[in-house]
GROMACS .gro file of C-alpha atoms in nm:
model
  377
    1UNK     CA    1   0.549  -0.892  -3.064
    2UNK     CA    2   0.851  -0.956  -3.273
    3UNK     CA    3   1.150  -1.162  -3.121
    4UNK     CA    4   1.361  -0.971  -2.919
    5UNK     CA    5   1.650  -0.808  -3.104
    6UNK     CA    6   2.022  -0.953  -3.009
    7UNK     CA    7   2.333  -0.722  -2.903
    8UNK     CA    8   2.699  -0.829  -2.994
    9UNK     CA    9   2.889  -0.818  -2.682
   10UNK     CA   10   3.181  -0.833  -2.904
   11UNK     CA   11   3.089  -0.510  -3.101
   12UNK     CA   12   3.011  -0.320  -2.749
   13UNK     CA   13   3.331  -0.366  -2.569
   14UNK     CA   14   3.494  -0.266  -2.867
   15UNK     CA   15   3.296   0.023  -2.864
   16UNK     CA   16   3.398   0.138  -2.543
   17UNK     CA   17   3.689   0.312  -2.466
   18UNK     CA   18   4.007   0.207  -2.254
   19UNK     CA   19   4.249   0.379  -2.018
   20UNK     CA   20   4.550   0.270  -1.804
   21UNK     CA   21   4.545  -0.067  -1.994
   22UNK     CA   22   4.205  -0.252  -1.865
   23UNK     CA   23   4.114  -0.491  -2.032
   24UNK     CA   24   3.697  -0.555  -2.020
   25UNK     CA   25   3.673  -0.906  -2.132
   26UNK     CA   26   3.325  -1.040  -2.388
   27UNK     CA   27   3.232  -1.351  -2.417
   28UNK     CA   28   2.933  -1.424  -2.707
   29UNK     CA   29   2.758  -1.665  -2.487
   30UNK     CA   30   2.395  -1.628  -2.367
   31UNK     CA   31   2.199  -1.776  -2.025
   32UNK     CA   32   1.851  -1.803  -2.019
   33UNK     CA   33   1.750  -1.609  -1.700
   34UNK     CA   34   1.424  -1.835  -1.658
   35UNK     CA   35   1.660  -2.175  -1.629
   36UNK     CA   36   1.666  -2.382  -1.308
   37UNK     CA   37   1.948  -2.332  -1.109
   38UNK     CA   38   2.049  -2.694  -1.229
   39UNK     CA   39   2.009  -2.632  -1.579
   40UNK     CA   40   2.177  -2.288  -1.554
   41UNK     CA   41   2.468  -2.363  -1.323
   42UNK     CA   42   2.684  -2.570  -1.571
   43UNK     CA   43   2.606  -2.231  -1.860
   44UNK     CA   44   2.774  -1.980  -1.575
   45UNK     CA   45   3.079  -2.220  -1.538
   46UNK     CA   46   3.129  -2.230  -1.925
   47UNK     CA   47   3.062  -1.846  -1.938
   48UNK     CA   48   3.344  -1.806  -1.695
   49UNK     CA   49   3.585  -1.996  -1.826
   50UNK     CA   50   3.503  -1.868  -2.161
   51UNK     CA   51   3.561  -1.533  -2.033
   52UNK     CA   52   3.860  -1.610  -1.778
   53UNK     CA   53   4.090  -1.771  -1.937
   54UNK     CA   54   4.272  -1.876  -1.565
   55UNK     CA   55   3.987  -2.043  -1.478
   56UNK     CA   56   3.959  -2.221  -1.831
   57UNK     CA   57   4.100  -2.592  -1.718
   58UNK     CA   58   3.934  -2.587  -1.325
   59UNK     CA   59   3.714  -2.830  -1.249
   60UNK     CA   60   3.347  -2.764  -1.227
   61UNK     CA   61   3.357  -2.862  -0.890
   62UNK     CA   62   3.549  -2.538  -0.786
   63UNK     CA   63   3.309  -2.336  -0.870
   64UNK     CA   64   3.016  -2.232  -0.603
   65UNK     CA   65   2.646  -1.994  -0.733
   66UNK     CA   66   2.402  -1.858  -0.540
   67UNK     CA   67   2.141  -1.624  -0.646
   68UNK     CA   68   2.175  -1.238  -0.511
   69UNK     CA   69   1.863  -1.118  -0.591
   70UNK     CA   70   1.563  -1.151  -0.875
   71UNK     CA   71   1.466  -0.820  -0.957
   72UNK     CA   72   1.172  -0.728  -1.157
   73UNK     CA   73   1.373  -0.676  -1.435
   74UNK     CA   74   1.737  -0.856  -1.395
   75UNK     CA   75   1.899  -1.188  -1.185
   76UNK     CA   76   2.216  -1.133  -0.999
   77UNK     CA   77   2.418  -1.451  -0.922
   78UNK     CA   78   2.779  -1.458  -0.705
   79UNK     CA   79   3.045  -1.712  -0.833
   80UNK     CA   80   3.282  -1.794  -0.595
   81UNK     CA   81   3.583  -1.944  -0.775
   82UNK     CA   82   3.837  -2.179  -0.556
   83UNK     CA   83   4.193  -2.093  -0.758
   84UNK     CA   84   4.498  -2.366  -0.746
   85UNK     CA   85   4.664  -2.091  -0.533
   86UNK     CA   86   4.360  -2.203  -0.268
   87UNK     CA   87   4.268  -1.842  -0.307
   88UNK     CA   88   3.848  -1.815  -0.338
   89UNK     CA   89   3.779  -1.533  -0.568
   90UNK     CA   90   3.431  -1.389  -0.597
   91UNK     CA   91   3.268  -1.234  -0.895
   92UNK     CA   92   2.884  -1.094  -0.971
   93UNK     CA   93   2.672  -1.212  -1.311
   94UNK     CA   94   2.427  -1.022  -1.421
   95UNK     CA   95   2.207  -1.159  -1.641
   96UNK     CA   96   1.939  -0.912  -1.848
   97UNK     CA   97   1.579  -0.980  -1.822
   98UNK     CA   98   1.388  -1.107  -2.194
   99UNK     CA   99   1.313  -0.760  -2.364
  100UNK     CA  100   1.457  -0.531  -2.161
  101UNK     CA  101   1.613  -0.405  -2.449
  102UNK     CA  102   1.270  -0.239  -2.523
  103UNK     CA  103   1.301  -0.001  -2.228
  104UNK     CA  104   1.741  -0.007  -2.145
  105UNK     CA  105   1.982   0.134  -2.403
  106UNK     CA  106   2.243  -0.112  -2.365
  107UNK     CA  107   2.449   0.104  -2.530
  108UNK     CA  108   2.405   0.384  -2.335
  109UNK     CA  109   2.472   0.218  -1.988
  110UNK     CA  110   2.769  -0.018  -2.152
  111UNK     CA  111   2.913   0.318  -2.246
  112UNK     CA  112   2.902   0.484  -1.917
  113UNK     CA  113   2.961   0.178  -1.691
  114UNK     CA  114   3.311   0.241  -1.785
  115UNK     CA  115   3.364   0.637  -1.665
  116UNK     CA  116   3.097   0.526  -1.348
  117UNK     CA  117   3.365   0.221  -1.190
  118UNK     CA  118   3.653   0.367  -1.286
  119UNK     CA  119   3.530   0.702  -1.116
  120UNK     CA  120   3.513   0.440  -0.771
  121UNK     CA  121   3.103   0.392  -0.763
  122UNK     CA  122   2.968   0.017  -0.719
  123UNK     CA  123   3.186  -0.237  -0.884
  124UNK     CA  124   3.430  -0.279  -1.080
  125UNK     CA  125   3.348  -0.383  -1.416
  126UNK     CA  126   3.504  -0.687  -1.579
  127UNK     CA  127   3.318  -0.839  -1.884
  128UNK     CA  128   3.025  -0.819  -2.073
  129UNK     CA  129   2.860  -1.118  -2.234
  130UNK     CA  130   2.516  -1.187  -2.488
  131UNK     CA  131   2.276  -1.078  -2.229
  132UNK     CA  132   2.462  -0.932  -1.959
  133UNK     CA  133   2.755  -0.842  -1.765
  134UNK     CA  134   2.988  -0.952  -1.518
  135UNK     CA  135   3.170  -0.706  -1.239
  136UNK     CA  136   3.371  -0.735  -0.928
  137UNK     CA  137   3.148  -0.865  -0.630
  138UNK     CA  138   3.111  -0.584  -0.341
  139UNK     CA  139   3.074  -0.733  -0.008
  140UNK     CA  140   2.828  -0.509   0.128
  141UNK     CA  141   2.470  -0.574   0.130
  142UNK     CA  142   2.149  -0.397  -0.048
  143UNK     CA  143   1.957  -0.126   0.217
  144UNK     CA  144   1.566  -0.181   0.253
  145UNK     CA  145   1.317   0.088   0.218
  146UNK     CA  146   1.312   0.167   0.586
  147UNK     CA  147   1.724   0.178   0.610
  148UNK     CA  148   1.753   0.441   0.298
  149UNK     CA  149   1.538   0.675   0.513
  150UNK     CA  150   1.741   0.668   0.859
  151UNK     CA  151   1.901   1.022   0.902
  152UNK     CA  152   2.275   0.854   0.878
  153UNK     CA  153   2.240   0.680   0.571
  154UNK     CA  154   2.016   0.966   0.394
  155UNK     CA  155   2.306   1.219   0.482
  156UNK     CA  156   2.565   0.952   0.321
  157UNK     CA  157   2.347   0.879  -0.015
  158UNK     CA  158   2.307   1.210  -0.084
  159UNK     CA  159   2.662   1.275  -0.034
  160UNK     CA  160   2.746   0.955  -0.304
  161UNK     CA  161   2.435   1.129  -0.544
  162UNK     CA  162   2.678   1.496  -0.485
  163UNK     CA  163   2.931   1.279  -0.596
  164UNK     CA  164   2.740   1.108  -0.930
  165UNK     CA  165   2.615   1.459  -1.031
  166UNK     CA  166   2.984   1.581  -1.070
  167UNK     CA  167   3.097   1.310  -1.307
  168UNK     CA  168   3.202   1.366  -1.656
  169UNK     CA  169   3.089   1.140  -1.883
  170UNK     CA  170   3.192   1.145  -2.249
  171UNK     CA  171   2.912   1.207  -2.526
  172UNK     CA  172   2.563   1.385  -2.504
  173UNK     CA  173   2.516   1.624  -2.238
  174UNK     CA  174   2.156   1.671  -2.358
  175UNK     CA  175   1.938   1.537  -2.115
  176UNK     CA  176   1.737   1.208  -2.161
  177UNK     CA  177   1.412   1.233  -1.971
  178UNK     CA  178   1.186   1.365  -2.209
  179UNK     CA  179   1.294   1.145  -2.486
  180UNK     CA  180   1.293   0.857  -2.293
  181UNK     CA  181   0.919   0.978  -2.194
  182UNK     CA  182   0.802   1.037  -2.558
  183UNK     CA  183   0.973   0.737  -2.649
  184UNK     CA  184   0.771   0.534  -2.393
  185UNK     CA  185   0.437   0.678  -2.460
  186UNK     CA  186   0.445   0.603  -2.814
  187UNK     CA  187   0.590   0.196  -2.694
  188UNK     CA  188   0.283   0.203  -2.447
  189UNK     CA  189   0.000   0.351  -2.625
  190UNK     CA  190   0.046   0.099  -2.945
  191UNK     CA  191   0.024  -0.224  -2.716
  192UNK     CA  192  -0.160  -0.539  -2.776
  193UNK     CA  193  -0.167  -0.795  -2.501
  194UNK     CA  194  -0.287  -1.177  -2.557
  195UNK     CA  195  -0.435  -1.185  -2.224
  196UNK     CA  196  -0.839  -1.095  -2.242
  197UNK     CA  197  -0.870  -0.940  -1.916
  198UNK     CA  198  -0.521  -0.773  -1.976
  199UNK     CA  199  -0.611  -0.645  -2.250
  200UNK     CA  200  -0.967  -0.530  -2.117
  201UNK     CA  201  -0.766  -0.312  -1.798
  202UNK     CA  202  -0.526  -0.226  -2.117
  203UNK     CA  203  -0.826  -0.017  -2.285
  204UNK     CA  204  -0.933   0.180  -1.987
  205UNK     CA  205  -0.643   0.387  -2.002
  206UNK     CA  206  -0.721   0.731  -2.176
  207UNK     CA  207  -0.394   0.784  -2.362
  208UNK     CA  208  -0.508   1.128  -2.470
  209UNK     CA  209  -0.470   1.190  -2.101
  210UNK     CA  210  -0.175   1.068  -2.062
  211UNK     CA  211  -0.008   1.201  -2.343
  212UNK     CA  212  -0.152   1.660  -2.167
  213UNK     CA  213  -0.006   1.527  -1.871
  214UNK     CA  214   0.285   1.457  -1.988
  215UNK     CA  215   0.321   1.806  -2.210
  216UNK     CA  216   0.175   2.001  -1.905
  217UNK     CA  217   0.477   1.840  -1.694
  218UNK     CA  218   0.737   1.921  -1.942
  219UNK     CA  219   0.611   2.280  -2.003
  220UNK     CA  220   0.598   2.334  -1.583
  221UNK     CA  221   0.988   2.177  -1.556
  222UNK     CA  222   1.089   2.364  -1.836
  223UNK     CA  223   1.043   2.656  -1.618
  224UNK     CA  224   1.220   2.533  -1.306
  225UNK     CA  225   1.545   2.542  -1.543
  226UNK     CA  226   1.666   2.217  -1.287
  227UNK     CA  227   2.062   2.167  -1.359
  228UNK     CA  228   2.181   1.885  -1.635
  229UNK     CA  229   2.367   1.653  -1.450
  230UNK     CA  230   2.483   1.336  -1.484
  231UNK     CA  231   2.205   1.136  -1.331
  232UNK     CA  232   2.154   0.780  -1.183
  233UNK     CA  233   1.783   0.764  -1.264
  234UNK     CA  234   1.677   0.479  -1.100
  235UNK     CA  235   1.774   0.532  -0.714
  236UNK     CA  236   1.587   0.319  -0.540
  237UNK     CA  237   1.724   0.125  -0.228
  238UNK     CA  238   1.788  -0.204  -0.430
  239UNK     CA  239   2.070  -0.007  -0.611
  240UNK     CA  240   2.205   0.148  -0.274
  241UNK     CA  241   2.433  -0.060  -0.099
  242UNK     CA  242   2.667  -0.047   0.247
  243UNK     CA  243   2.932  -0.213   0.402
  244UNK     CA  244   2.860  -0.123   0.764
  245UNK     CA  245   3.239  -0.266   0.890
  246UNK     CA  246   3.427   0.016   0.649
  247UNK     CA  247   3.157   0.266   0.658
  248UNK     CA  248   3.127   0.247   0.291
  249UNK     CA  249   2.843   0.364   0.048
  250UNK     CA  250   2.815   0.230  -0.253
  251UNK     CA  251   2.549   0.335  -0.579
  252UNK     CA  252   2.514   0.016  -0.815
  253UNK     CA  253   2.348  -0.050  -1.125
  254UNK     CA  254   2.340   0.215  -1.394
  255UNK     CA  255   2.093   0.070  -1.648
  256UNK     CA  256   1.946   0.450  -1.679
  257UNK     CA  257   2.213   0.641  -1.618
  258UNK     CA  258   2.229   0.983  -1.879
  259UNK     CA  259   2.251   1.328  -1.822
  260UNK     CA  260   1.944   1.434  -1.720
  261UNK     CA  261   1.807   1.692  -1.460
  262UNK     CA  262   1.891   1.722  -1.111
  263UNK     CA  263   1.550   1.741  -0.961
  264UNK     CA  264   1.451   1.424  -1.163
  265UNK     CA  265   1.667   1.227  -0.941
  266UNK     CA  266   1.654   1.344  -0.648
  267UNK     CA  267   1.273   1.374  -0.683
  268UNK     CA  268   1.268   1.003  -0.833
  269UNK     CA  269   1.444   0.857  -0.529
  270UNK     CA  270   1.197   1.068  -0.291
  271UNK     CA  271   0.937   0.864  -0.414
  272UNK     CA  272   1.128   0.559  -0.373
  273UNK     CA  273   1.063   0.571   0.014
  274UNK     CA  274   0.734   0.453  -0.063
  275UNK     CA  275   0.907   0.097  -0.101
  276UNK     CA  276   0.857  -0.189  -0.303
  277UNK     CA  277   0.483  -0.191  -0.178
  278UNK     CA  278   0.419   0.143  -0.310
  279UNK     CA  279   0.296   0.307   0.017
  280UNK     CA  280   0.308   0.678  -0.036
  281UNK     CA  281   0.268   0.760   0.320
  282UNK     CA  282   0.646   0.732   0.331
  283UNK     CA  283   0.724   1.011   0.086
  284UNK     CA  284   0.953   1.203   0.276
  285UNK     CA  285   0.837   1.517   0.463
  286UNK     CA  286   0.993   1.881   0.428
  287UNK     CA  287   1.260   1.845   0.729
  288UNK     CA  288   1.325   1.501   0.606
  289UNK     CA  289   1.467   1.624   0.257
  290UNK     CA  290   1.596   1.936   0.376
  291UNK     CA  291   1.840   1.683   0.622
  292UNK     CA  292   1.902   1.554   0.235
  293UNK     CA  293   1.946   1.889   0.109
  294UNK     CA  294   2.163   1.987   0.300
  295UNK     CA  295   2.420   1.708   0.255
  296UNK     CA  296   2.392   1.745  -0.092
  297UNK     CA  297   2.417   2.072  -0.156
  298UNK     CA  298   2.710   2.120   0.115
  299UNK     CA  299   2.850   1.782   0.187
  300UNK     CA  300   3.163   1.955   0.399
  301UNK     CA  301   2.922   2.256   0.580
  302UNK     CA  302   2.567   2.106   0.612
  303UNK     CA  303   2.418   2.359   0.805
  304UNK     CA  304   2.544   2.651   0.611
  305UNK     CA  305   2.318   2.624   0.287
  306UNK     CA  306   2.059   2.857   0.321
  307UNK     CA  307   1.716   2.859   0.330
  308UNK     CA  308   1.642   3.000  -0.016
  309UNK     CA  309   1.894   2.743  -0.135
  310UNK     CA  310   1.690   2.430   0.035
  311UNK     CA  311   1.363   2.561  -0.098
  312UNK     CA  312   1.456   2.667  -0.423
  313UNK     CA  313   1.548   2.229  -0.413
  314UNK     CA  314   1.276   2.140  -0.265
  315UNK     CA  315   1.026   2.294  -0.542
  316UNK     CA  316   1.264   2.125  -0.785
  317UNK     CA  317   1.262   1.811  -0.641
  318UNK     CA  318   0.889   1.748  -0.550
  319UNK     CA  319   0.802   1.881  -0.918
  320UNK     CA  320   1.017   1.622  -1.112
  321UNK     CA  321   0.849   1.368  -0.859
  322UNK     CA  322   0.591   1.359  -1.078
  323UNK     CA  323   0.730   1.355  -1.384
  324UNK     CA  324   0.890   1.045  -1.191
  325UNK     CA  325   0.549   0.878  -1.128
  326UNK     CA  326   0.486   0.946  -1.482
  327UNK     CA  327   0.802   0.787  -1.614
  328UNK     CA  328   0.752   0.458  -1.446
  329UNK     CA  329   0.416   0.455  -1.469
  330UNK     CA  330   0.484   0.437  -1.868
  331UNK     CA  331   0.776   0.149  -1.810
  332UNK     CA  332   0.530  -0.051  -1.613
  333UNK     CA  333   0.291  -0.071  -1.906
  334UNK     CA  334   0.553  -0.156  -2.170
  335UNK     CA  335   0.661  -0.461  -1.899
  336UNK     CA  336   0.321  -0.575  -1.871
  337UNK     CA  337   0.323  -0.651  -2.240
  338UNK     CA  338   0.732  -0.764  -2.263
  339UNK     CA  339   0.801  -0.929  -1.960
  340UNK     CA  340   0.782  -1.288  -1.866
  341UNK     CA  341   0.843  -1.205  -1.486
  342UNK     CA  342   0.553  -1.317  -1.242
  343UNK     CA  343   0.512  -0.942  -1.120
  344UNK     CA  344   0.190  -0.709  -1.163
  345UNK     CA  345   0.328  -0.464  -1.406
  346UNK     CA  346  -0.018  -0.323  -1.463
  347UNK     CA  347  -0.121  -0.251  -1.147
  348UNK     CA  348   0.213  -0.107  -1.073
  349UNK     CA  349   0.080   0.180  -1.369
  350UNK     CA  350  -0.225   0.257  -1.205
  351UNK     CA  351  -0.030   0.285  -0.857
  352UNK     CA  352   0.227   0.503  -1.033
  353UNK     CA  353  -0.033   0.718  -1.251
  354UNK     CA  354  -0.283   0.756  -0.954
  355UNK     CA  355  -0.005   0.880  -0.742
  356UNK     CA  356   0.114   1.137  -0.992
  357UNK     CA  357  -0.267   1.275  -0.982
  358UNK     CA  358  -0.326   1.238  -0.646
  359UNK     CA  359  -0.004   1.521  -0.600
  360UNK     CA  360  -0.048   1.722  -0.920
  361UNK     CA  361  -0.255   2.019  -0.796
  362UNK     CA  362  -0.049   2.044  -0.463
  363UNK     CA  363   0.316   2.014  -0.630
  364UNK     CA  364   0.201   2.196  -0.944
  365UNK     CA  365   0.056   2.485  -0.691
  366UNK     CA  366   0.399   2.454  -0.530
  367UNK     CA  367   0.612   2.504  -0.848
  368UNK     CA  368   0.323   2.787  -0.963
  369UNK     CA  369   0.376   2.958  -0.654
  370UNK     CA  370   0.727   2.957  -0.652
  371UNK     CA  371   0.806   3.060  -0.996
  372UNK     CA  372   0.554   3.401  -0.939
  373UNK     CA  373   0.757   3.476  -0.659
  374UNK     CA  374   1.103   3.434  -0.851
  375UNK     CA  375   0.965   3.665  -1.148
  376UNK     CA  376   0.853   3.921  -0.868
  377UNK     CA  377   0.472   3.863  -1.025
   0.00000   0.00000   0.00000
């Protein structure tokens, strides 16, 4: 593996366009994610005076960081600033994980981050820097697996995802997913991993496989016609967040946001109730995502979508869940090889894959079924 190719912040705000006079701020600087806390803390005070130039004569002492969360592919840090006013002021640092560059089109999410917060979804976007970016800090905190599947919040996320699908983002409105897919396959299938016993696990995949399943998915979607949308992609309840005090929703992190199809993401964050230990038993059932369904498709009058409406959905959705396990199973394998991060990206493939077959005859018979009936076959 080559080293990891750099990104000029500078070139990538300037990239992006501007309205009502924002300013996002860029700062050249890099952090090294895998730093101690002590090591790293002084490097977030000189990014933030670097990149605030208010802040550029405080003393370090003024400054507080603590860790958000450590993802399995990014570290989120809150600075809490004490002005000269007395005012504290809190912002949120994102730094990227080593390689993710492999799997993220910076450009791509830089690009849309823009039209996302200024459209009122997550935060509000300040600065980008070498390897990440820095936004306002919502005070609100992240749902767990069990929370994103109470009837309440379920009705409120899909209203937010109602919401995301109706944005208008400037550029490509061709959809992403099967390049992204293609462009994965070819990543994972040409991998060489140091590790013997890696490496060993590695060579039981049968790529060949891999590579009908994923042209016997695309031909099956192809025929659902789903809607192009623009489409979170990754909406799992890490990147769902709520302020319970104001009642407010928010959708965060939009490192694979595109226009893409409908039942893809609604289908992708279906099989995000299974949780961050993978336990498929908590796939929703077919009255839980209709109570979705219906608060997507009719936010305002719920219980007015019809029946033909919710199944017509519900075929859509439980399809492109597999193209979901597919998709992620893929990312897992390029991680394995890429990432430094303590997590089992390889076994997370073989949970993802072995899910996707486990529901292929049932959800293809589904999508069969429905598509004779639609052709009056």
């Amino acid at each position: 593996m080559g080293a990891a190719n750099t990104w000029d912040a500078m070139d990538l705000a300037a990239q992006v366009p501007q309205d009502h006079g924002s300013q996002i701020l860029s700062s050249s600087l890099t952090i090294d994610p895998s730093l101690s806390p002590p090591e790293m803390n002084p490097r977030i005070i000189e990014l933030c005076k670097d990149m605030f130039k208010q802040w550029s004569n405080l003393d370090d002492s003024r400054f507080d960081i603590e860790t958000v969360s450590g993802g399995i592919t990014n570290l989120l840090l809150k600075v809490t600033v004490k002005e000269e006013n007395g005012h504290d002021v809190s912002i949120t640092i994102r730094l990227y994980g080593p390689y993710t560059e492999y799997i993220i089109n910076r450009e791509r999410e830089l690009q849309a981050t823009k039209y996302i917060s200024a459209a009122g979804f997550g935060a509000k976007w300040l600065g980008i820097f070498g390897n990440g970016m820095v936004q306002s800090f919502i005070n609100a905190h992240t749902l767990s697996p069990s929370e994103m599947r109470e009837p309440k919040l379920v009705a409120k996320i899909a209203k937010q995802v109602k919401r995301f699908h109706q944005l208008e983002v400037p550029g490509s409105k061709e959809p992403q997913l099967w390049n992204d897919i293609f462009k994965f396959f070819n990543q994972a299938s040409a991998l060489e991993f140091d590790d013997a016993e890696k490496h060993r696990t590695y060579k039981t995949i049968s790529f060949q496989e891999l590579h009908s399943a994923i042209l016997e998915l695309k031909g099956l979607t192809d025929r659902l016609t789903s809607p192009v949308v623009f489409a979170h992609n990754d909406l799992l309840s890490g990147n769902i967040m709520i302020n319970e005090e104001e009642d407010k929703l928010y959708i965060i992190d939009y490192e694979y946001a595109s226009y893409n199809f409908r039942g893809f993401d609604i289908g992708n964050h279906f099989a995000e109730y299974a949780g961050y230990d993978c336990d498929y038993n908590l796939y929703p059932d077919k009255d839980e995502q209709y109570h979705f369904f219906r608060h997507y498709l009719q936010p305002d009058r719920p219980h007015e979508v019809t029946e033909e409406d919710l199944y017509s959905l519900y075929v859509e959705a439980n399809t492109y869940s597999l193209v979901s396990h597919v998709f992620w199973a893929l990312w897992g394998l390029i991680q394995a090889r890429m990432s430094p991060i303590d997590f089992d990206y390889l076994g997370y493939f073989f949970l993802r894959y072995n899910e996707y077959k486990r529901q292929k005859d049932k959800n293809f018979s589904l999508a069969e079924s429905y598509l004779s009936r639609s052709m009056g076959t």
